Tab-separated table of C-alpha atoms in Angstrom:
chain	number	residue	atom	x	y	z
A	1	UNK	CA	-17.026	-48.125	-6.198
A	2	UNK	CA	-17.011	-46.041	-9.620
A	3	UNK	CA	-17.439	-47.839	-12.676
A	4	UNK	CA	-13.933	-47.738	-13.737
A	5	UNK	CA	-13.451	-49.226	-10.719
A	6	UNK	CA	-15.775	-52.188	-11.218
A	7	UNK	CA	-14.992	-52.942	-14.910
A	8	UNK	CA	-10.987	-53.292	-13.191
A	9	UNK	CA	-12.530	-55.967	-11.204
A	10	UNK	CA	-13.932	-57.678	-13.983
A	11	UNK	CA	-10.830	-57.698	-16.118
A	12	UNK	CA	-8.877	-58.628	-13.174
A	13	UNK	CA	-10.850	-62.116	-12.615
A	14	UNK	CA	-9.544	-63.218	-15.958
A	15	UNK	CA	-6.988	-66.267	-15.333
A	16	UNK	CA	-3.646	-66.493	-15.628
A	17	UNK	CA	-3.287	-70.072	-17.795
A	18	UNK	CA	-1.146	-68.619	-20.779
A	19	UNK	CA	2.341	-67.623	-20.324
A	20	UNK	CA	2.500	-65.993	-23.754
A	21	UNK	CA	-1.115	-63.924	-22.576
A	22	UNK	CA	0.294	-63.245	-19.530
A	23	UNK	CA	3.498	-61.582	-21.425
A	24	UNK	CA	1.298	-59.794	-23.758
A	25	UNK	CA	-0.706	-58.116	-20.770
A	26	UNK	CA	2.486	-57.571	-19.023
A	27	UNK	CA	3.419	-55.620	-21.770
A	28	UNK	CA	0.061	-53.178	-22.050
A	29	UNK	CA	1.177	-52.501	-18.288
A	30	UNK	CA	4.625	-51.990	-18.794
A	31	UNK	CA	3.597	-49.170	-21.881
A	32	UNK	CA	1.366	-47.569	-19.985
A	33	UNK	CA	2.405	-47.894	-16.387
A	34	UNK	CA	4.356	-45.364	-14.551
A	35	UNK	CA	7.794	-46.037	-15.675
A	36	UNK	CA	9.484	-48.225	-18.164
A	37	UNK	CA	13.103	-47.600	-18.174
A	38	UNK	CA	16.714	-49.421	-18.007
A	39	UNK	CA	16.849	-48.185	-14.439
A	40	UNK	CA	13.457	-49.000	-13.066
A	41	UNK	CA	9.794	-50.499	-13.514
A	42	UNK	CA	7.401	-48.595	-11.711
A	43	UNK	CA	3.509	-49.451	-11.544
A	44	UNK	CA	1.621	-47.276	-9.561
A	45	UNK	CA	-2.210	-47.945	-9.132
A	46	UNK	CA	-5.486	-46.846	-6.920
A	47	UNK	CA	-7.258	-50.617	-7.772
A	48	UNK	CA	-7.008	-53.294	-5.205
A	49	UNK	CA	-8.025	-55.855	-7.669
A	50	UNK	CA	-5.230	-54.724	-10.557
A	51	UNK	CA	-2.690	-54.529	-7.258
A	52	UNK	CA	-3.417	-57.927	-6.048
A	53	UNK	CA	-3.083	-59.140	-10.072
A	54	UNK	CA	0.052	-57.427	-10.502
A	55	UNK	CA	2.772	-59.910	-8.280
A	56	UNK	CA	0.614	-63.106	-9.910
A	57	UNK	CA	0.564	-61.664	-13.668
A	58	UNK	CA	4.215	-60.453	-13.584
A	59	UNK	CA	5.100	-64.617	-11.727
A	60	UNK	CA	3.978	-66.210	-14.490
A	61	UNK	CA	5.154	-63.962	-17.159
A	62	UNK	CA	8.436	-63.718	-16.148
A	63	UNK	CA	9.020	-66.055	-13.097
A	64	UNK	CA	10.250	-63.462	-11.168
A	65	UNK	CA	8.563	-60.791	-8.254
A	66	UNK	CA	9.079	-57.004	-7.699
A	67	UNK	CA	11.367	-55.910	-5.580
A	68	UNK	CA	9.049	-53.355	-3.692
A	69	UNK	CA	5.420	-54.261	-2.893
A	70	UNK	CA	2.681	-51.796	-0.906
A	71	UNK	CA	2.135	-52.627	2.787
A	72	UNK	CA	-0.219	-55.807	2.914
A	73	UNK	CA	-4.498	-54.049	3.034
A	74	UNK	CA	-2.484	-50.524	1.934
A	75	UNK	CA	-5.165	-47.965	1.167
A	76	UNK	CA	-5.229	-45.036	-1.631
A	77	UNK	CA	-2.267	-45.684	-4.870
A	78	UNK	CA	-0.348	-48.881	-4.459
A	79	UNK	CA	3.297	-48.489	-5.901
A	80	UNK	CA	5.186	-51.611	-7.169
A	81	UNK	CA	8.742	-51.465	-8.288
A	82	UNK	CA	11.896	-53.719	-10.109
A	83	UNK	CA	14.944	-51.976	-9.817
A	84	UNK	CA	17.532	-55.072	-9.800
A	85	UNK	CA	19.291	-54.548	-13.086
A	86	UNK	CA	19.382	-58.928	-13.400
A	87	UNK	CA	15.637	-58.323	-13.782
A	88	UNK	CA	14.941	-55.315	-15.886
A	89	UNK	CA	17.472	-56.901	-18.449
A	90	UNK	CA	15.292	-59.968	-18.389
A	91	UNK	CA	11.911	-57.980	-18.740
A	92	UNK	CA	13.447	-56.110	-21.732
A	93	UNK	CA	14.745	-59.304	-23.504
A	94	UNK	CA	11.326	-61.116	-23.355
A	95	UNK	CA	10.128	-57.994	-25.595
A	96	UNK	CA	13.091	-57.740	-27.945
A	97	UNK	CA	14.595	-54.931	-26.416
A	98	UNK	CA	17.336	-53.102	-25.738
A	99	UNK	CA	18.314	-52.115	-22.688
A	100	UNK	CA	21.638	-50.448	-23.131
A	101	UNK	CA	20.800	-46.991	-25.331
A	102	UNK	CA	17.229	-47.337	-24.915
A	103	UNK	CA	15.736	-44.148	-25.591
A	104	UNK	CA	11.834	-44.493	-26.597
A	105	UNK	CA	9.509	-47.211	-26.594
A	106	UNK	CA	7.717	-48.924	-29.349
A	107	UNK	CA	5.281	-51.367	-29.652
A	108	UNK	CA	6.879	-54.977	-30.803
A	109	UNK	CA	3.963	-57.026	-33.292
A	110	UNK	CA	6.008	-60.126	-33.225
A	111	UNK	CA	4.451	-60.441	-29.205
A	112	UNK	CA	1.321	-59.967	-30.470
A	113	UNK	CA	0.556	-62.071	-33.169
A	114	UNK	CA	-1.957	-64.058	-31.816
A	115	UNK	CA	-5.887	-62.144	-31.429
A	116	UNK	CA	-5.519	-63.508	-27.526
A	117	UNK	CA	-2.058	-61.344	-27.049
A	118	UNK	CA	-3.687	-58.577	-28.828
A	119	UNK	CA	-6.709	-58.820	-26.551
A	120	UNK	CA	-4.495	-59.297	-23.370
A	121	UNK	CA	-2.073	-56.639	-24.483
A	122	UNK	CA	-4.847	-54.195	-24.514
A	123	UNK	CA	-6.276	-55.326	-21.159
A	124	UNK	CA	-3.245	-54.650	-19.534
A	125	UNK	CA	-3.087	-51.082	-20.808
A	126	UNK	CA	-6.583	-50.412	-20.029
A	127	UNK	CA	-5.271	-51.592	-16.509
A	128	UNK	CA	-2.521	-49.760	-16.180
A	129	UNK	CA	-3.238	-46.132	-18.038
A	130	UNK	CA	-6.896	-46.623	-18.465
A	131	UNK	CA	-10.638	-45.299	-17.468
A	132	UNK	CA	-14.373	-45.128	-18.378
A	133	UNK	CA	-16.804	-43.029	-17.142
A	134	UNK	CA	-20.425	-43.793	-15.631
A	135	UNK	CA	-21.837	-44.316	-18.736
A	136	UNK	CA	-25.757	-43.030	-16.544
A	137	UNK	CA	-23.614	-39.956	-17.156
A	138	UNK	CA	-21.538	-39.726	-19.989
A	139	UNK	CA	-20.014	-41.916	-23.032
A	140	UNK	CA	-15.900	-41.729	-22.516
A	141	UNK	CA	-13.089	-44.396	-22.690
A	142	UNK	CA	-9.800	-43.351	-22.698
A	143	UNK	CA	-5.987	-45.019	-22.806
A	144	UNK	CA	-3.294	-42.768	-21.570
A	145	UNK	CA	0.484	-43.526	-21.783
A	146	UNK	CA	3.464	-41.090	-21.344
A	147	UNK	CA	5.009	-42.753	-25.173
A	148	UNK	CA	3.757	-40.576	-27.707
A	149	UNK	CA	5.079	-43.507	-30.367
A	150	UNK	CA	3.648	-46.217	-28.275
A	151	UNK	CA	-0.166	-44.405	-28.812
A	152	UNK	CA	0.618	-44.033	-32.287
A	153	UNK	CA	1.178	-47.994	-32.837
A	154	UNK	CA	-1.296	-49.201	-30.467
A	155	UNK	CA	-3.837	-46.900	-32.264
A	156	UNK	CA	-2.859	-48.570	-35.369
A	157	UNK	CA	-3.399	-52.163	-33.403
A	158	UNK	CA	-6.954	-51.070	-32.388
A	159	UNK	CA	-7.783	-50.482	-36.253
A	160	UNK	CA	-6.366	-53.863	-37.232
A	161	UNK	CA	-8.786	-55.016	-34.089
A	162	UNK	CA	-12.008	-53.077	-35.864
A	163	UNK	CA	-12.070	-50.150	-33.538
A	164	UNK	CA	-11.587	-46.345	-34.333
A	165	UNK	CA	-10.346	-44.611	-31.301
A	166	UNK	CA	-9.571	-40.845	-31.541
A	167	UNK	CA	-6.301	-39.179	-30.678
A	168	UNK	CA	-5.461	-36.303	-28.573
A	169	UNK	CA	-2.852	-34.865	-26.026
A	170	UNK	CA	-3.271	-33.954	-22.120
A	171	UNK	CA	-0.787	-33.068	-19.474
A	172	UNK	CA	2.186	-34.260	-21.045
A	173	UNK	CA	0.608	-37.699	-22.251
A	174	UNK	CA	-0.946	-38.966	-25.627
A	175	UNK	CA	-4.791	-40.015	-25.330
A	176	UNK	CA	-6.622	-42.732	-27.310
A	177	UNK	CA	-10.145	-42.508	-26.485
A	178	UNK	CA	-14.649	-43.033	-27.236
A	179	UNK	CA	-17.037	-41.506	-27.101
A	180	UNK	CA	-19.894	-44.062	-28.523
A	181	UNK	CA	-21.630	-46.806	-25.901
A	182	UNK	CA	-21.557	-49.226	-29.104
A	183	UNK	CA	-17.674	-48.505	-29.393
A	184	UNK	CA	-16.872	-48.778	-25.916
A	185	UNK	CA	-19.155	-52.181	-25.097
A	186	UNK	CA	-17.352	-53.593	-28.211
A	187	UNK	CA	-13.943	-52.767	-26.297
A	188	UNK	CA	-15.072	-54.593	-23.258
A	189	UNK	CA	-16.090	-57.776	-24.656
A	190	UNK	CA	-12.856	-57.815	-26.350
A	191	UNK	CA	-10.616	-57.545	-23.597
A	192	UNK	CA	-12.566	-59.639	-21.392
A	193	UNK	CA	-15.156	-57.592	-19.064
A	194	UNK	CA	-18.897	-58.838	-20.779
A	195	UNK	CA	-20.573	-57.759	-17.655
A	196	UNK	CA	-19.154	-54.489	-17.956
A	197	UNK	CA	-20.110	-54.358	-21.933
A	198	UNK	CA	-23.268	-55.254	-20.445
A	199	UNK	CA	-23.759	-52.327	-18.142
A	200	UNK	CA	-22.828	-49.977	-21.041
A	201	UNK	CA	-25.181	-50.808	-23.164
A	202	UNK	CA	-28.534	-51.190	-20.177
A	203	UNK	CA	-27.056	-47.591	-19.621
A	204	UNK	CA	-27.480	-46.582	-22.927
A	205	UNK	CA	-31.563	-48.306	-22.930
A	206	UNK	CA	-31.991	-46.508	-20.414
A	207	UNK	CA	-31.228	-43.309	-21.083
A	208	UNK	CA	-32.889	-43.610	-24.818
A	209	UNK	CA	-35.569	-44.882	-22.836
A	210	UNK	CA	-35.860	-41.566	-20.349
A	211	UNK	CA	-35.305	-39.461	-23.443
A	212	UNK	CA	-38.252	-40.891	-25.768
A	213	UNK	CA	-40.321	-40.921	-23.104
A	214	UNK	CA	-39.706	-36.772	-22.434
A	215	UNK	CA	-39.993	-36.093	-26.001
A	216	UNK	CA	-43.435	-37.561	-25.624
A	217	UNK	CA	-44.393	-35.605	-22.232
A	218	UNK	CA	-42.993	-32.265	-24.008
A	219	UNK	CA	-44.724	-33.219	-27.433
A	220	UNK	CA	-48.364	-33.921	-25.159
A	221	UNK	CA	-47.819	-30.929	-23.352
A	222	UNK	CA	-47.017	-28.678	-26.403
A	223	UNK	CA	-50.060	-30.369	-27.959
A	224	UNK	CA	-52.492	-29.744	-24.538
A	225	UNK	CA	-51.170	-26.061	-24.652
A	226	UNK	CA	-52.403	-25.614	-28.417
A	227	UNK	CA	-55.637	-26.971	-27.373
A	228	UNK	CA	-56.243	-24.924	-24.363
A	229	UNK	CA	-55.530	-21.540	-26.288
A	230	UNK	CA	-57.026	-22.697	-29.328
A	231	UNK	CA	-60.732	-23.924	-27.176
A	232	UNK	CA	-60.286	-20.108	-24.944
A	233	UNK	CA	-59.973	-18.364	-28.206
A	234	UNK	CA	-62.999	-20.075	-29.497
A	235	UNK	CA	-64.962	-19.279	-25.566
A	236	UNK	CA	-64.272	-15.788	-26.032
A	237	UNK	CA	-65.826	-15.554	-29.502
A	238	UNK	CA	-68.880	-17.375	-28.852
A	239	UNK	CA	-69.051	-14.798	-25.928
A	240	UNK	CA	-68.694	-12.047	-28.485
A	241	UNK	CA	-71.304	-13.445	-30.217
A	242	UNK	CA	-73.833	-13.843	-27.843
A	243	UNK	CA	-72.978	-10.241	-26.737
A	244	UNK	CA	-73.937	-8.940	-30.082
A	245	UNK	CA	-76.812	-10.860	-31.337
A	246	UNK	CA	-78.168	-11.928	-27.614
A	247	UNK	CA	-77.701	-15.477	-28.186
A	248	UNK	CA	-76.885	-18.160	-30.111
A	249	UNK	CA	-79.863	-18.551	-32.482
A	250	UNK	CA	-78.848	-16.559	-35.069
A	251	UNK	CA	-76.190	-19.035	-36.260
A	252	UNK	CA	-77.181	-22.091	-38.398
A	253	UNK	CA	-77.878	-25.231	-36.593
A	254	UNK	CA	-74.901	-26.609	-37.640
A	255	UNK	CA	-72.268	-23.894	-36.026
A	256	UNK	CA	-74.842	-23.270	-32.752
A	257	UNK	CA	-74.375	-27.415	-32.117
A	258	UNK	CA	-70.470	-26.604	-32.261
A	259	UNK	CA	-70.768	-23.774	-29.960
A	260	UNK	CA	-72.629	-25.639	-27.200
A	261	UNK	CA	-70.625	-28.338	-27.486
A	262	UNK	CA	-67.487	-26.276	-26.656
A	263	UNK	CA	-69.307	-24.343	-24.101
A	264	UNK	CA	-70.470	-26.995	-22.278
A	265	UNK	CA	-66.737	-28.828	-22.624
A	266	UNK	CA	-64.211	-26.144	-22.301
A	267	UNK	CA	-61.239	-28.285	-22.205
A	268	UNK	CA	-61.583	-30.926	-24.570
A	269	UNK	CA	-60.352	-31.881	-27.613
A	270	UNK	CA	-61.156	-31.564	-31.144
A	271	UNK	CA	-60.946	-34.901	-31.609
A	272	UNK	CA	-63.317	-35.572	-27.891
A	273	UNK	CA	-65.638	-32.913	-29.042
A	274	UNK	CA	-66.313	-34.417	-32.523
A	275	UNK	CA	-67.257	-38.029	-30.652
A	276	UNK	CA	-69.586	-35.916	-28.781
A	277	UNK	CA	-71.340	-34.515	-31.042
A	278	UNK	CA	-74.901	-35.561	-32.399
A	279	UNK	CA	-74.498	-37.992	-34.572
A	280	UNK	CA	-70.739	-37.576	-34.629
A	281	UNK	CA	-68.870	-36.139	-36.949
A	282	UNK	CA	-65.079	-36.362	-38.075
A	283	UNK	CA	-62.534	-34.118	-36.479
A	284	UNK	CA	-61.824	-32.145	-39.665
A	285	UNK	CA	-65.858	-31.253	-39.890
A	286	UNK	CA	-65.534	-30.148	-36.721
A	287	UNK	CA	-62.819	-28.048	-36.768
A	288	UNK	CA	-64.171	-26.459	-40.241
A	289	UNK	CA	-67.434	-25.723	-37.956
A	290	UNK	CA	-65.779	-23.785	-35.202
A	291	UNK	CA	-63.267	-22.277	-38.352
A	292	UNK	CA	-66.662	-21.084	-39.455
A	293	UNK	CA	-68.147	-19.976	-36.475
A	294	UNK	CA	-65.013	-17.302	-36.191
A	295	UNK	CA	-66.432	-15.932	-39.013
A	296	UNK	CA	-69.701	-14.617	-37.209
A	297	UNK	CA	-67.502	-12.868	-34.363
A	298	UNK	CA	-68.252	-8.785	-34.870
A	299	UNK	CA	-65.339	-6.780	-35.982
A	300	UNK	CA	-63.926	-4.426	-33.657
C-alpha cells in the first residue's frame, strides 16, 4: 500500500459524531471530487477506506444515500453517484447554493467557521483530490480540484490556518501543494492523520541521518586520500635523498628521526606519527620537520 494510500486510512478512521463536521468534510469532497453540478454528484476514488467512508459520511451529513454505489469488494476506482434532482437540491441548499443558474463554485466561510469545519473541510479535500508522496523519496503534498476559484479561496483558508501552500496548474486543474516535511507533517496533524505526521517526519531523521553520515565517509575519505599522497610524496623524497647522499646521516637528528618514522609507517598519519615519535612531539612540529626535510631533496 503507498503512502498516500495509508495516510487515507488514517484520515478515514476519524468518527463521524458531528453533523456540522461531517457537512464541512462533505463539502472538501464535493469541491474536489469528480463532479459537482445541478445534474449530478460524482465521486470517483481508488481507496477502499475513503469508499467505505463515503455512504456513512454523506448519511449523517445529509440523511440521505447515493443513488449508485460500486459492486460490494469492487477492485481498482470506485464510482459513487446522486443524480435524483430531490437530492442534489438538498445537497446545494445545506451550502447556500444555488442550484438553478449555477455556473462556478466557490467556497462558502459561513460553513466553516468553526477550526473543526475548517479542519474537516480540508480532510475531505485531501480525500477526494488529494496525494503525498513517499516522503523515503521525496517531499510533495498536493490538492487538486477542477474549480480554479475554489483553489484560490481554499488557498486563502490554508493561510488563515498558518500554512503557505504554493499554486500551480496541471492538466486542466488548479494545484495547491509542499514541498517541506515540516509543512506537510503540520498538515497532517491538522486534519487528523498524527501517525502519518509521524512517518513524515522519522522519514525526514532518517534521511538527514544517511546524509550526515556520507558527508562524514566522503569528508574521511577525502582526508585519507590527502594523507596517502601527501606520506608517498614524502617516501619518494627520502628515497631521493638516500640516493644522493647514500643515506640518511647527513640530515640533522631531528629531520633523520622524521624520516624513519615515515619509512617505517608508510600509511599513517601526521597526527599517529607525531605520538610515535621519541618523546612525542605536536603534529604541527612534525609536519614543519618533514616540510623541512623537502628541503634536502636534490634539484633535478
Amino acid at each position: 500500500m503507498s503512502f498516500s494510500s495509508e495516510a487515507k486510512r488514517e484520515l478515514c478512521r476519524e468518527r463521524l459524531e458531528r453533523r456540522d463536521t461531517a457537512l464541512a468534510e462533505c463539502y472538501g469532497v464535493l469541491l474536489y471530487g469528480h463532479s459537482f453540478t445541478p445534474r449530478e454528484i460524482r465521486i470517483i476514488t481508488a481507496s477502499p477506506d475513503f469508499a467505505a467512508r463515503l455512504p456513512k459520511l454523506f448519511k449523517r451529513a445529509f440523511s440521505l444515500s447515493f443513488d449508485l454505489i460500486p459492486p460490494e469488494n469492487a477492485a481498482g476506482k470506485r464510482s459513487f453517484a446522486i443524480t435524483d434532482p430531490k437530492k442534489l437540491a438538498q445537497i446545494f441548499d445545506a451550502f447556500g447554493l444555488e442550484i438553478e443558474g449555477a455556473v462556478s463554485h466557490h467556497v462558502n466561510f459561513s460553513v466553516l467557521e468553526e477550526e473543526s469545519c475548517r479542519a474537516a473541510f480540508i480532510r475531505g479535500a485531501f480525500l477526494a483530490g488529494g496525494s503525498v508522496t513517499d516522503p523515503e523519496k521525496r517531499y510533495h503534498l498536493e490538492l487538486a480540484t477542477a474549480h480554479q476559484s475554489v483553489s484560490r479561496e481554499v488557498y486563502t483558508l490554508l493561510l488563515d490556518m498558518g500554512f503557505s501552500p504554493r499554486e500551480t496548474q496541471r492538466a486542466g486543474n488548479a494545484l495547491l501543494y509542499f514541498k517541506q516535511a515540516d509543512a506537510i507533517a503540520d498538515f497532517f496533524t491538522a486534519i487528523g492523520a498524527p501517525t502519518t505526521a509521524m512517518g513524515v517526519m522519522t522519514a525526514k531523521v532518517e534521511k538527514e541521518m544517511r546524509n550526515t553520515v556520507t558527508r562524514q565517509i566522503n569528508c574521511d575519505s577525502a582526508n585519507t586520500d590527502k594523507t596517502v599522497a601527501a606520506a608517498q610524496e614524502q617516501l619518494a623524497a627520502i628515497r631521493r635523498i638516500v640516493k644522493e647522499y647514500g643515506s640518511l646521516d647527513a640530515l640533522p637528528e631531528p629531520l633523520k628521526d622524521a624520516a624513519l618514522l615515515r619509512v617505517t609507517n608508510p600509511e599513517a598519519s601526521l597526527a599517529d606519527l607525531a605520538q610515535l615519535s621519541f618523546p612525542p612531539v605536536s603534529k604541527s612540529c612534525l609536519s614543519h620537520r618533514l616540510k623541512k626535510l623537502m628541503s634536502y631533496v636534490p634539484k633535478e
